[in-house]
CSV table of C-alpha atoms and ligand atoms in Angstrom, one decimal:
chain,number,residue,atom,x,y,z
A,1,MET,CA,115.7,-7.7,97.6
A,2,GLU,CA,119.3,-7.0,96.8
A,3,VAL,CA,119.8,-5.6,93.4
A,4,PRO,CA,123.0,-6.6,91.7
A,5,PHE,CA,124.6,-4.5,88.9
A,6,TRP,CA,127.4,-5.0,86.4
A,7,SER,CA,127.6,-1.3,85.3
A,8,ARG,CA,125.5,0.5,87.9
A,9,GLU,CA,126.3,4.0,86.5
A,10,ILE,CA,125.1,3.2,82.9
A,11,GLU,CA,122.2,1.1,84.0
A,12,THR,CA,120.8,3.8,86.2
A,13,LEU,CA,121.6,6.9,84.1
A,14,ASP,CA,118.9,9.5,84.0
A,15,ARG,CA,116.9,9.7,80.9
A,16,GLY,CA,118.6,12.8,79.5
A,17,ALA,CA,122.1,11.4,79.8
A,18,LEU,CA,120.9,8.1,78.3
A,19,GLU,CA,119.3,9.9,75.4
A,20,LYS,CA,122.5,11.9,74.8
A,21,ILE,CA,124.5,8.6,74.6
A,22,GLN,CA,121.8,7.3,72.2
A,23,LEU,CA,122.1,10.3,69.9
A,24,ASP,CA,125.9,10.3,69.9
A,25,ARG,CA,126.0,6.6,69.0
A,26,LEU,CA,123.2,6.9,66.5
A,27,ARG,CA,125.2,9.6,64.7
A,28,GLU,CA,128.3,7.4,64.8
A,29,MET,CA,126.3,4.4,63.4
A,30,VAL,CA,124.8,6.5,60.6
A,31,SER,CA,128.4,7.5,59.6
A,32,TRP,CA,129.3,3.8,59.4
A,33,ALA,CA,126.1,2.9,57.7
A,34,LEU,CA,126.7,5.5,55.0
A,35,LYS,CA,129.8,3.5,54.0
A,36,THR,CA,127.8,0.5,53.0
A,37,PRO,CA,126.2,0.2,49.5
A,38,PHE,CA,122.8,-0.6,51.0
A,39,TYR,CA,122.5,2.3,53.4
A,40,GLY,CA,124.5,4.6,51.2
A,41,LYS,CA,121.6,4.6,48.7
A,42,LYS,CA,118.8,4.3,51.2
A,43,LEU,CA,119.9,7.2,53.4
A,44,GLU,CA,120.8,9.4,50.4
A,45,ALA,CA,117.2,9.0,49.2
A,46,VAL,CA,115.8,10.6,52.3
A,47,GLY,CA,118.4,13.4,52.4
A,48,VAL,CA,120.7,11.9,55.2
A,49,ARG,CA,124.2,12.4,53.7
A,50,SER,CA,126.1,12.7,57.0
A,51,ALA,CA,125.7,12.3,60.7
A,52,GLU,CA,125.1,16.0,61.0
A,53,ASP,CA,121.8,15.6,59.2
A,54,LEU,CA,120.4,14.0,62.4
A,55,HIS,CA,119.8,16.8,64.9
A,56,GLY,CA,118.0,14.9,67.5
A,57,LEU,CA,116.6,11.4,68.3
A,58,ALA,CA,113.3,12.4,66.6
A,59,ASP,CA,115.2,12.5,63.3
A,60,LEU,CA,115.5,8.7,63.5
A,61,GLU,CA,112.0,8.6,62.1
A,62,ARG,CA,113.4,10.0,58.8
A,63,VAL,CA,115.5,6.8,58.4
A,64,PRO,CA,113.6,4.1,56.4
A,65,PHE,CA,113.0,0.7,58.0
A,66,THR,CA,115.3,-2.3,57.3
A,67,THR,CA,113.6,-5.6,56.7
A,68,LYS,CA,114.8,-9.3,56.6
A,69,ASP,CA,114.3,-9.1,52.8
A,70,ASP,CA,116.7,-6.2,52.6
A,71,LEU,CA,119.3,-8.3,54.4
A,72,ARG,CA,118.7,-11.2,52.1
A,73,ARG,CA,119.0,-9.0,49.0
A,74,SER,CA,122.3,-7.5,50.4
A,75,PHE,CA,123.8,-10.9,51.0
A,76,PRO,CA,126.8,-11.4,51.3
A,77,LYS,CA,128.5,-8.0,51.6
A,78,GLY,CA,125.9,-5.2,50.9
A,79,LEU,CA,125.8,-4.2,54.6
A,80,LEU,CA,129.5,-4.7,55.5
A,81,ALA,CA,130.9,-1.3,56.7
A,82,VAL,CA,134.6,-2.3,57.4
A,83,ASP,CA,137.4,-4.0,55.5
A,84,MET,CA,137.0,-7.8,55.8
A,85,GLN,CA,140.4,-7.8,57.5
A,86,GLU,CA,138.7,-6.2,60.5
A,87,VAL,CA,136.0,-8.8,60.8
A,88,VAL,CA,136.6,-11.3,63.6
A,89,ARG,CA,133.3,-13.2,63.6
A,90,ILE,CA,130.6,-14.1,61.1
A,91,HIS,CA,127.2,-15.4,62.3
A,92,SER,CA,124.2,-16.4,60.2
A,93,SER,CA,120.5,-16.2,61.1
A,94,SER,CA,118.6,-19.4,61.6
A,95,GLY,CA,116.1,-18.5,59.0
A,96,THR,CA,113.7,-21.3,57.8
A,97,THR,CA,113.3,-20.1,54.2
A,98,GLY,CA,116.8,-21.3,53.1
A,99,ILE,CA,117.9,-17.8,51.9
A,100,PRO,CA,120.8,-16.9,54.2
A,101,THR,CA,121.5,-13.7,56.0
A,102,VAL,CA,124.9,-12.8,57.5
A,103,ILE,CA,126.0,-10.7,60.4
A,104,TYR,CA,129.6,-9.4,60.7
A,105,PHE,CA,131.4,-8.4,63.9
A,106,ALA,CA,134.6,-6.5,64.4
A,107,HIS,CA,136.8,-7.0,67.5
A,108,ASP,CA,135.2,-4.2,69.5
A,109,ASP,CA,131.7,-5.2,68.4
A,110,VAL,CA,132.1,-8.6,70.1
A,111,ASP,CA,133.6,-6.8,73.1
A,112,ARG,CA,130.6,-4.4,73.5
A,113,TRP,CA,128.1,-7.2,72.9
A,114,THR,CA,129.9,-9.4,75.5
A,115,ASP,CA,129.6,-6.6,78.0
A,116,LEU,CA,125.8,-6.5,77.6
A,117,LEU,CA,125.6,-10.2,78.2
A,118,ALA,CA,127.7,-9.9,81.4
A,119,ARG,CA,125.4,-7.1,82.4
A,120,SER,CA,122.3,-9.3,81.7
A,121,ILE,CA,123.6,-12.3,83.6
A,122,ILE,CA,124.5,-10.2,86.7
A,123,ALA,CA,121.0,-8.5,86.5
A,124,THR,CA,119.4,-11.9,87.2
A,125,GLY,CA,121.3,-12.4,90.4
A,126,ALA,CA,123.8,-14.9,89.0
A,127,SER,CA,127.5,-14.4,89.8
A,128,SER,CA,131.0,-15.5,89.3
A,129,ARG,CA,130.3,-18.2,91.9
A,130,ASP,CA,127.9,-20.0,89.6
A,131,ILE,CA,128.4,-23.1,87.4
A,132,PHE,CA,126.9,-22.2,84.0
A,133,GLN,CA,125.7,-25.0,81.6
A,134,ASN,CA,125.1,-23.5,78.2
A,135,MET,CA,122.6,-25.8,76.5
A,136,MET,CA,122.0,-23.5,73.5
A,137,THR,CA,123.2,-24.5,70.2
A,138,TYR,CA,126.8,-23.3,69.4
A,139,GLY,CA,127.7,-22.5,65.8
A,140,LEU,CA,126.2,-20.0,63.4
A,141,PHE,CA,123.3,-19.3,65.8
A,142,THR,CA,124.3,-16.4,68.1
A,143,GLY,CA,122.7,-17.8,71.3
A,144,GLY,CA,125.5,-20.3,72.1
A,145,LEU,CA,128.6,-18.2,71.7
A,146,GLY,CA,126.9,-14.9,72.9
A,147,LEU,CA,126.1,-16.1,76.4
A,148,HIS,CA,129.3,-18.2,76.5
A,149,TYR,CA,131.4,-15.0,76.2
A,150,GLY,CA,129.2,-13.1,78.6
A,151,ALA,CA,129.3,-15.9,81.2
A,152,GLU,CA,133.1,-16.1,81.0
A,153,ARG,CA,133.4,-12.3,81.4
A,154,VAL,CA,131.4,-12.6,84.6
A,155,GLY,CA,133.8,-15.2,85.7
A,156,MET,CA,131.4,-18.1,85.9
A,157,ALA,CA,132.6,-21.7,85.4
A,158,VAL,CA,131.2,-22.3,81.9
A,159,ILE,CA,130.3,-25.7,80.5
A,160,PRO,CA,130.0,-25.3,76.7
A,161,ILE,CA,127.9,-28.4,76.2
A,162,GLY,CA,125.6,-27.1,73.5
A,163,GLY,CA,122.1,-28.6,72.7
A,164,GLY,CA,121.0,-32.2,72.7
A,165,ASN,CA,122.0,-35.5,74.3
A,166,THR,CA,119.7,-35.1,77.2
A,167,LYS,CA,121.1,-38.0,79.3
A,168,ARG,CA,124.5,-36.4,79.2
A,169,GLN,CA,123.1,-33.0,80.1
A,170,ILE,CA,121.5,-34.4,83.2
A,171,GLN,CA,124.6,-36.3,84.2
A,172,THR,CA,126.7,-33.1,83.7
A,173,MET,CA,124.2,-31.2,85.8
A,174,LYS,CA,124.8,-33.7,88.6
A,175,ASP,CA,128.5,-34.0,88.2
A,176,PHE,CA,129.3,-30.3,88.4
A,177,GLN,CA,126.3,-29.2,90.4
A,178,THR,CA,125.3,-26.8,87.6
A,179,SER,CA,123.5,-23.8,89.1
A,180,VAL,CA,122.6,-21.7,86.0
A,181,LEU,CA,121.3,-23.0,82.7
A,182,HIS,CA,120.9,-21.2,79.4
A,183,ILE,CA,118.3,-23.1,77.3
A,184,THR,CA,115.1,-22.8,75.3
A,185,PRO,CA,112.0,-23.2,77.4
A,186,SER,CA,110.8,-26.1,75.3
A,187,TYR,CA,114.0,-28.0,75.8
A,188,LEU,CA,114.1,-27.2,79.5
A,189,LEU,CA,110.6,-28.8,79.9
A,190,HIS,CA,111.9,-31.8,78.0
A,191,ILE,CA,114.9,-32.0,80.3
A,192,HIS,CA,112.6,-31.9,83.3
A,193,SER,CA,110.5,-34.9,82.0
A,194,GLN,CA,113.7,-36.9,81.6
A,195,VAL,CA,114.9,-35.9,85.1
A,196,GLU,CA,111.6,-37.3,86.4
A,197,ALA,CA,111.8,-40.4,84.2
A,198,GLU,CA,115.3,-41.2,85.6
A,199,GLY,CA,114.1,-40.6,89.1
A,200,VAL,CA,116.7,-37.8,89.8
A,201,GLY,CA,115.7,-35.9,92.9
A,202,ARG,CA,115.9,-32.1,93.1
A,203,ASP,CA,118.5,-32.5,95.9
A,204,GLU,CA,120.8,-34.3,93.5
A,205,LEU,CA,120.9,-31.2,91.3
A,206,GLY,CA,122.2,-27.7,92.3
A,207,LEU,CA,120.0,-25.8,89.9
A,208,LYS,CA,118.9,-22.3,90.9
A,209,ARG,CA,118.3,-20.3,87.7
A,210,ALA,CA,117.5,-20.8,84.0
A,211,LEU,CA,118.0,-18.1,81.4
A,212,ILE,CA,115.3,-18.9,78.8
A,213,GLY,CA,114.9,-17.5,75.4
A,214,ALA,CA,115.2,-17.8,71.6
A,215,GLU,CA,111.5,-18.8,71.2
A,216,PRO,CA,108.1,-17.6,72.2
A,217,HIS,CA,106.7,-18.8,75.5
A,218,SER,CA,103.9,-17.6,77.8
A,219,GLU,CA,103.9,-16.6,81.5
A,220,ASN,CA,102.2,-19.9,82.2
A,221,THR,CA,105.1,-21.8,80.7
A,222,ARG,CA,107.6,-19.8,82.8
A,223,ARG,CA,105.5,-20.6,85.9
A,224,LYS,CA,105.4,-24.3,85.0
A,225,ILE,CA,109.2,-24.4,84.6
A,226,GLU,CA,109.7,-22.6,87.9
A,227,ASP,CA,107.3,-24.9,89.8
A,228,LEU,CA,108.5,-28.2,88.3
A,229,LEU,CA,112.2,-27.5,88.8
A,230,GLY,CA,112.0,-25.3,91.9
A,231,ILE,CA,114.1,-22.6,90.2
A,232,GLN,CA,113.8,-19.0,88.9
A,233,ALA,CA,113.5,-18.6,85.1
A,234,PHE,CA,114.5,-15.3,83.4
A,235,ASN,CA,113.3,-14.3,80.0
A,236,SER,CA,116.1,-13.4,77.5
A,237,TYR,CA,115.4,-11.7,74.2
A,238,GLY,CA,117.6,-11.0,71.2
A,239,LEU,CA,118.0,-11.7,67.5
A,240,SER,CA,121.1,-12.0,65.4
A,241,GLU,CA,120.4,-8.9,63.4
A,242,LEU,CA,120.9,-7.0,66.7
A,243,ASN,CA,123.9,-9.1,67.7
A,244,GLY,CA,122.0,-11.9,69.3
A,245,PRO,CA,120.9,-12.4,72.9
A,246,GLY,CA,121.3,-9.5,75.3
A,247,VAL,CA,119.0,-7.0,73.6
A,248,ALA,CA,116.6,-7.3,76.6
A,249,PHE,CA,116.8,-9.3,79.8
A,250,GLU,CA,114.8,-9.7,83.0
A,251,CYS,CA,116.2,-8.5,86.3
A,252,VAL,CA,115.8,-10.1,89.7
A,253,PHE,CA,112.2,-8.9,89.8
A,254,ARG,CA,111.3,-11.1,86.7
A,255,LYS,CA,108.6,-8.6,85.5
A,256,ASP,CA,109.6,-8.3,81.8
A,257,MET,CA,112.8,-7.3,80.2
A,258,HIS,CA,115.0,-4.2,80.4
A,259,VAL,CA,116.1,-3.2,76.9
A,260,TRP,CA,119.7,-2.0,77.1
A,261,GLU,CA,119.0,1.4,75.7
A,262,ASP,CA,122.6,2.6,75.6
A,263,ALA,CA,123.1,-0.1,73.0
A,264,TYR,CA,119.8,-0.2,71.2
A,265,ILE,CA,117.0,2.2,70.3
A,266,ILE,CA,113.7,0.5,70.6
A,267,GLU,CA,110.5,1.7,68.9
A,268,ILE,CA,107.1,-0.1,68.8
A,269,ILE,CA,105.1,0.5,65.7
A,270,ASP,CA,101.8,-0.3,64.2
A,271,PRO,CA,102.8,-3.0,61.6
A,272,ALA,CA,100.2,-1.8,59.2
A,273,THR,CA,101.0,1.9,59.2
A,274,GLY,CA,104.6,2.0,60.4
A,275,GLN,CA,103.6,4.7,62.9
A,276,ARG,CA,104.8,4.6,66.5
A,277,VAL,CA,102.3,3.5,69.1
A,278,GLU,CA,102.0,4.6,72.8
A,279,ASP,CA,103.7,2.9,75.7
A,280,GLY,CA,101.5,0.0,76.8
A,281,GLN,CA,100.1,-0.6,73.3
A,282,GLU,CA,101.1,-3.8,71.5
A,283,GLY,CA,102.9,-3.4,68.1
A,284,GLU,CA,105.9,-4.6,66.2
A,285,VAL,CA,109.3,-4.2,67.8
A,286,VAL,CA,111.7,-2.1,65.7
A,287,LEU,CA,115.4,-1.9,66.8
A,288,THR,CA,118.4,0.1,65.9
A,289,ASN,CA,121.8,-1.3,66.8
A,290,LEU,CA,124.0,1.4,68.4
A,291,ILE,CA,127.1,-0.8,69.1
A,292,ARG,CA,128.1,-2.7,65.9
A,293,ARG,CA,130.4,-1.0,63.4
A,294,ALA,CA,131.2,-3.9,61.1
A,295,MET,CA,127.5,-4.2,60.1
A,296,PRO,CA,125.2,-1.3,61.2
A,297,ILE,CA,121.5,-2.0,61.2
A,298,LEU,CA,119.1,0.9,61.6
A,299,ARG,CA,115.3,0.5,62.4
A,300,TYR,CA,115.1,-3.2,61.9
A,301,ARG,CA,111.6,-4.6,61.7
A,302,THR,CA,111.8,-7.7,63.9
A,303,ARG,CA,108.2,-8.9,63.2
A,304,ASP,CA,108.0,-9.6,67.0
A,305,LEU,CA,104.9,-8.3,68.7
A,306,ALA,CA,105.2,-6.8,72.2
A,307,PHE,CA,104.7,-3.5,74.2
A,308,MET,CA,106.7,-1.2,76.3
A,309,HIS,CA,106.0,-0.7,80.1
A,310,PRO,CA,105.4,2.9,80.9
A,311,GLU,CA,106.2,2.5,84.6
A,312,PRO,CA,109.8,2.2,86.0
A,313,CYS,CA,111.0,-1.1,87.5
A,314,ALA,CA,111.6,-1.6,91.3
A,315,CYS,CA,115.3,-2.4,90.6
A,316,GLY,CA,116.1,1.2,89.8
A,317,ARG,CA,117.3,0.7,86.3
A,318,THR,CA,116.3,3.5,84.0
A,319,HIS,CA,116.4,1.3,80.8
A,320,ARG,CA,112.8,0.7,80.0
A,321,ARG,CA,111.1,-2.7,80.0
A,322,LEU,CA,109.7,-4.7,77.1
A,323,SER,CA,106.9,-7.2,77.6
A,324,ARG,CA,107.4,-10.8,76.7
A,325,ILE,CA,107.1,-11.5,72.9
A,326,LEU,CA,103.4,-12.0,72.4
A,327,GLY,CA,103.6,-13.4,68.9
A,328,ARG,CA,105.0,-12.5,65.5
A,329,THR,CA,103.4,-10.6,62.6
A,330,ASP,CA,104.1,-13.7,60.5
A,331,ASP,CA,103.0,-16.5,62.8
A,332,MET,CA,99.3,-15.8,62.7
A,333,LEU,CA,97.2,-18.7,61.5
A,334,ILE,CA,94.0,-18.1,59.6
A,335,ILE,CA,91.6,-21.0,60.4
A,336,ASN,CA,88.4,-20.8,58.4
A,337,GLY,CA,88.8,-17.0,58.4
A,338,VAL,CA,89.5,-16.7,62.1
A,339,ASN,CA,92.9,-15.3,63.2
A,340,VAL,CA,94.7,-17.5,65.7
A,341,PHE,CA,98.1,-16.9,67.2
A,342,PRO,CA,100.0,-20.0,68.5
A,343,SER,CA,100.8,-18.0,71.7
A,344,GLN,CA,97.1,-17.9,72.6
A,345,ILE,CA,97.0,-21.7,72.4
A,346,GLU,CA,100.1,-22.2,74.5
A,347,GLU,CA,99.0,-19.8,77.2
A,348,LYS,CA,95.7,-21.7,77.7
A,349,ILE,CA,97.1,-25.2,77.6
A,350,MET,CA,100.0,-24.5,79.9
A,351,LYS,CA,97.5,-23.4,82.6
A,352,VAL,CA,95.9,-26.8,82.7
A,353,PRO,CA,97.6,-28.8,85.6
A,354,GLU,CA,97.1,-32.2,83.9
A,355,VAL,CA,99.0,-31.0,80.8
A,356,ALA,CA,102.6,-32.2,80.8
A,357,THR,CA,105.5,-30.5,79.0
A,358,ASN,CA,105.0,-30.8,75.3
A,359,TYR,CA,102.4,-29.9,72.7
A,360,LEU,CA,101.9,-29.5,68.9
A,361,ILE,CA,99.5,-27.5,66.8
A,362,HIS,CA,98.5,-29.2,63.6
A,363,VAL,CA,96.5,-27.7,60.8
A,364,ASP,CA,95.2,-29.5,57.7
A,365,LYS,CA,92.1,-29.5,55.5
A,366,LYS,CA,89.1,-31.7,55.6
A,367,GLY,CA,87.1,-31.2,52.5
A,368,ALA,CA,86.8,-27.4,52.0
A,369,LEU,CA,87.3,-26.6,55.7
A,370,ASP,CA,90.5,-26.0,57.7
A,371,ARG,CA,90.9,-28.3,60.6
A,372,LEU,CA,92.9,-27.3,63.7
A,373,THR,CA,94.1,-30.1,66.0
A,374,VAL,CA,95.9,-29.4,69.3
A,375,LYS,CA,98.0,-32.3,70.5
A,376,VAL,CA,99.0,-32.2,74.1
A,377,GLU,CA,101.0,-34.6,76.3
A,378,ILE,CA,99.6,-35.4,79.7
A,379,TYR,CA,101.2,-37.2,82.6
A,380,PRO,CA,101.4,-41.0,82.3
A,381,LYS,CA,99.4,-41.7,85.5
A,382,LEU,CA,96.5,-39.8,83.9
A,383,PHE,CA,97.0,-41.4,80.6
A,384,LEU,CA,96.3,-44.8,82.1
A,385,GLY,CA,93.3,-43.5,84.0
A,386,ASP,CA,89.7,-44.1,83.2
A,387,VAL,CA,88.2,-43.1,79.8
A,388,ALA,CA,85.4,-41.0,81.2
A,389,LYS,CA,87.9,-38.8,83.1
A,390,LEU,CA,90.1,-38.5,80.0
A,391,GLU,CA,87.1,-37.5,77.9
A,392,ALA,CA,86.2,-34.8,80.5
A,393,LEU,CA,89.8,-33.5,80.4
A,394,ARG,CA,89.7,-33.3,76.7
A,395,ALA,CA,86.4,-31.4,76.8
A,396,ARG,CA,87.8,-29.0,79.4
A,397,ILE,CA,90.9,-28.2,77.3
A,398,ARG,CA,88.8,-27.7,74.2
A,399,GLU,CA,86.5,-25.3,76.1
A,400,GLU,CA,89.6,-23.4,77.5
A,401,LEU,CA,90.8,-23.0,74.0
A,402,ARG,CA,87.5,-22.0,72.5
A,403,SER,CA,87.1,-19.2,75.1
A,404,SER,CA,90.4,-17.7,73.8
A,405,ILE,CA,90.6,-18.5,70.1
A,406,VAL,CA,86.8,-18.5,69.4
A,407,ILE,CA,86.9,-21.7,67.3
A,408,SER,CA,86.7,-25.2,68.8
A,409,PRO,CA,89.8,-27.3,67.9
A,410,ILE,CA,90.1,-31.0,68.0
A,411,VAL,CA,92.1,-31.9,71.2
A,412,GLU,CA,94.2,-35.0,71.3
A,413,LEU,CA,95.8,-36.3,74.5
A,414,HIS,CA,99.2,-38.0,74.2
A,415,GLU,CA,101.5,-39.9,76.4
A,416,PRO,CA,104.6,-38.0,77.5
A,417,GLY,CA,107.5,-38.5,75.2
A,418,SER,CA,105.3,-39.2,72.2
A,419,LEU,CA,105.4,-35.8,70.4
A,420,PRO,CA,108.5,-34.6,68.6
A,421,VAL,CA,111.1,-32.9,70.8
A,422,SER,CA,113.4,-30.1,69.7
A,423,GLU,CA,116.8,-29.5,71.2
A,424,GLY,CA,116.9,-25.9,69.9
A,425,LYS,CA,114.1,-23.7,68.9
A,426,ALA,CA,110.9,-25.8,69.0
A,427,LYS,CA,108.7,-26.1,65.9
A,428,ARG,CA,105.2,-25.9,67.4
A,429,VAL,CA,103.1,-25.5,64.3
A,430,VAL,CA,102.7,-28.0,61.5
A,431,ASP,CA,100.5,-26.6,58.7
A,432,GLU,CA,99.7,-29.2,56.1
A,433,ARG,CA,97.2,-27.2,54.2
A,434,PRO,CA,97.9,-27.2,50.4
A,435,LYS,CA,99.4,-23.8,49.4
A,436,ASP,CA,97.6,-22.3,46.5
B,1,AMP,P1,117.6,-15.6,65.7
B,1,AMP,O1,117.9,-14.4,64.9
B,1,AMP,O2,117.7,-16.8,65.0
B,1,AMP,O3,118.3,-15.6,67.0
B,1,AMP,O4,116.0,-15.5,66.1
B,1,AMP,C1,115.5,-14.4,66.7
B,1,AMP,C2,114.0,-14.5,66.9
B,1,AMP,O5,113.8,-15.5,68.0
B,1,AMP,C3,113.4,-13.3,67.5
B,1,AMP,O6,113.1,-12.4,66.4
B,1,AMP,C4,112.2,-13.8,68.2
B,1,AMP,O7,111.1,-14.1,67.2
B,1,AMP,C5,112.7,-15.1,68.7
B,1,AMP,N1,113.0,-14.9,70.1
B,1,AMP,C6,114.2,-14.7,70.7
B,1,AMP,N2,114.2,-14.6,72.0
B,1,AMP,C7,112.9,-14.7,72.4
B,1,AMP,C8,112.2,-14.6,73.6
B,1,AMP,N3,112.7,-14.5,74.8
B,1,AMP,N4,110.8,-14.8,73.5
B,1,AMP,C9,110.2,-15.0,72.4
B,1,AMP,N5,110.8,-15.1,71.2
B,1,AMP,C10,112.1,-14.9,71.2
B,2,ZN,ZN1,114.4,-4.2,86.9
């Protein structure tokens, strides 16, 4: 397989040279961080008063973690390291709690971030010849503008359509023969169901690739997308605290995501102890941003759970690979005392061929007990089929789920199009238990 590169030299640097870049940039970032009220205090407390106090990469472990709450408490300018005059962009995280966080970029910060996105796009095999339809939400969310800039730098023809208006999305895909999409996996599955409903054939579309991210999804969902649409789907990971998309991206081999280690230092820790875990072991992703001066962030606890691959990738890149995101430390449901991750449920139901493209996890209370209901859409042909068959399908899905999550949920079968659809990040869990 041909392996395309945007910056071959940097992407294939040997480990020693890569770590030298990391240390130089880490020192630079610490100097910038020391200018902020937040890190000024925090670093002083552990005896880091200048970049010279970091002698090697191992000294990163002296630096305390940064959390989402730290960012909230520092709102709006506690982490700003440059004069406001130098800021060219302000983004804000799509937090659901209502307390905002803010991310500042200076001119060169946007430039370096854009370069990572160009690198990520080229790594998937897409090129300047492609037509790129960006279906991610534009605005304060980093996903839209981030990839937009990267795609322009690659020289693709960019359609900045943003999220929503599915009919128009499909018409646009036909009109311009869009070959690459940037989209959440849940919205892409919805697009597919509309393509089917409108009777649009694959040959009427020029689709080849989808860059999917911004929300958790399983390998079975990726496969489903690839089979239904006859395309290749590439996992894209990022978060606004670390600029946005372009922290880690899959290459042409689609076997998990290269973390751009000249731009980020990744650590995987045990969320309970804060200690690093071995490669291959699951833990919480902790990231240090090495390329943003306006707002440095060191050792950010992402709450995302994943593991690092110990073995190198066939593409020849030396930047190590991160597994897909397996869950979040804060999305675990406790159902009558049993721990259940939504990702376990998604993985099982997306494997069932009769299951269509949407599902919802619902939790409420019946008397003293928690009740877990998994609602899945199935294909219309089956929905109109005979009751005994439907009952057997329901039992089969329940059994699949029980084997993974230990408890037996209620399974409801729904007609396609009947469960709520999200045009951005999907909300898969509705928890209606009273909070006490
Ligand atoms: P935001 O800062 O609003 O962009 O949200 C970032 C969060 O979205 C991450 O911390 C992850 O929980 C989630 N996320 C982003 N990309 C992915 C991905 N490829 N797979 C799973 N979750 C993702
Ligand atoms: Zn690779």
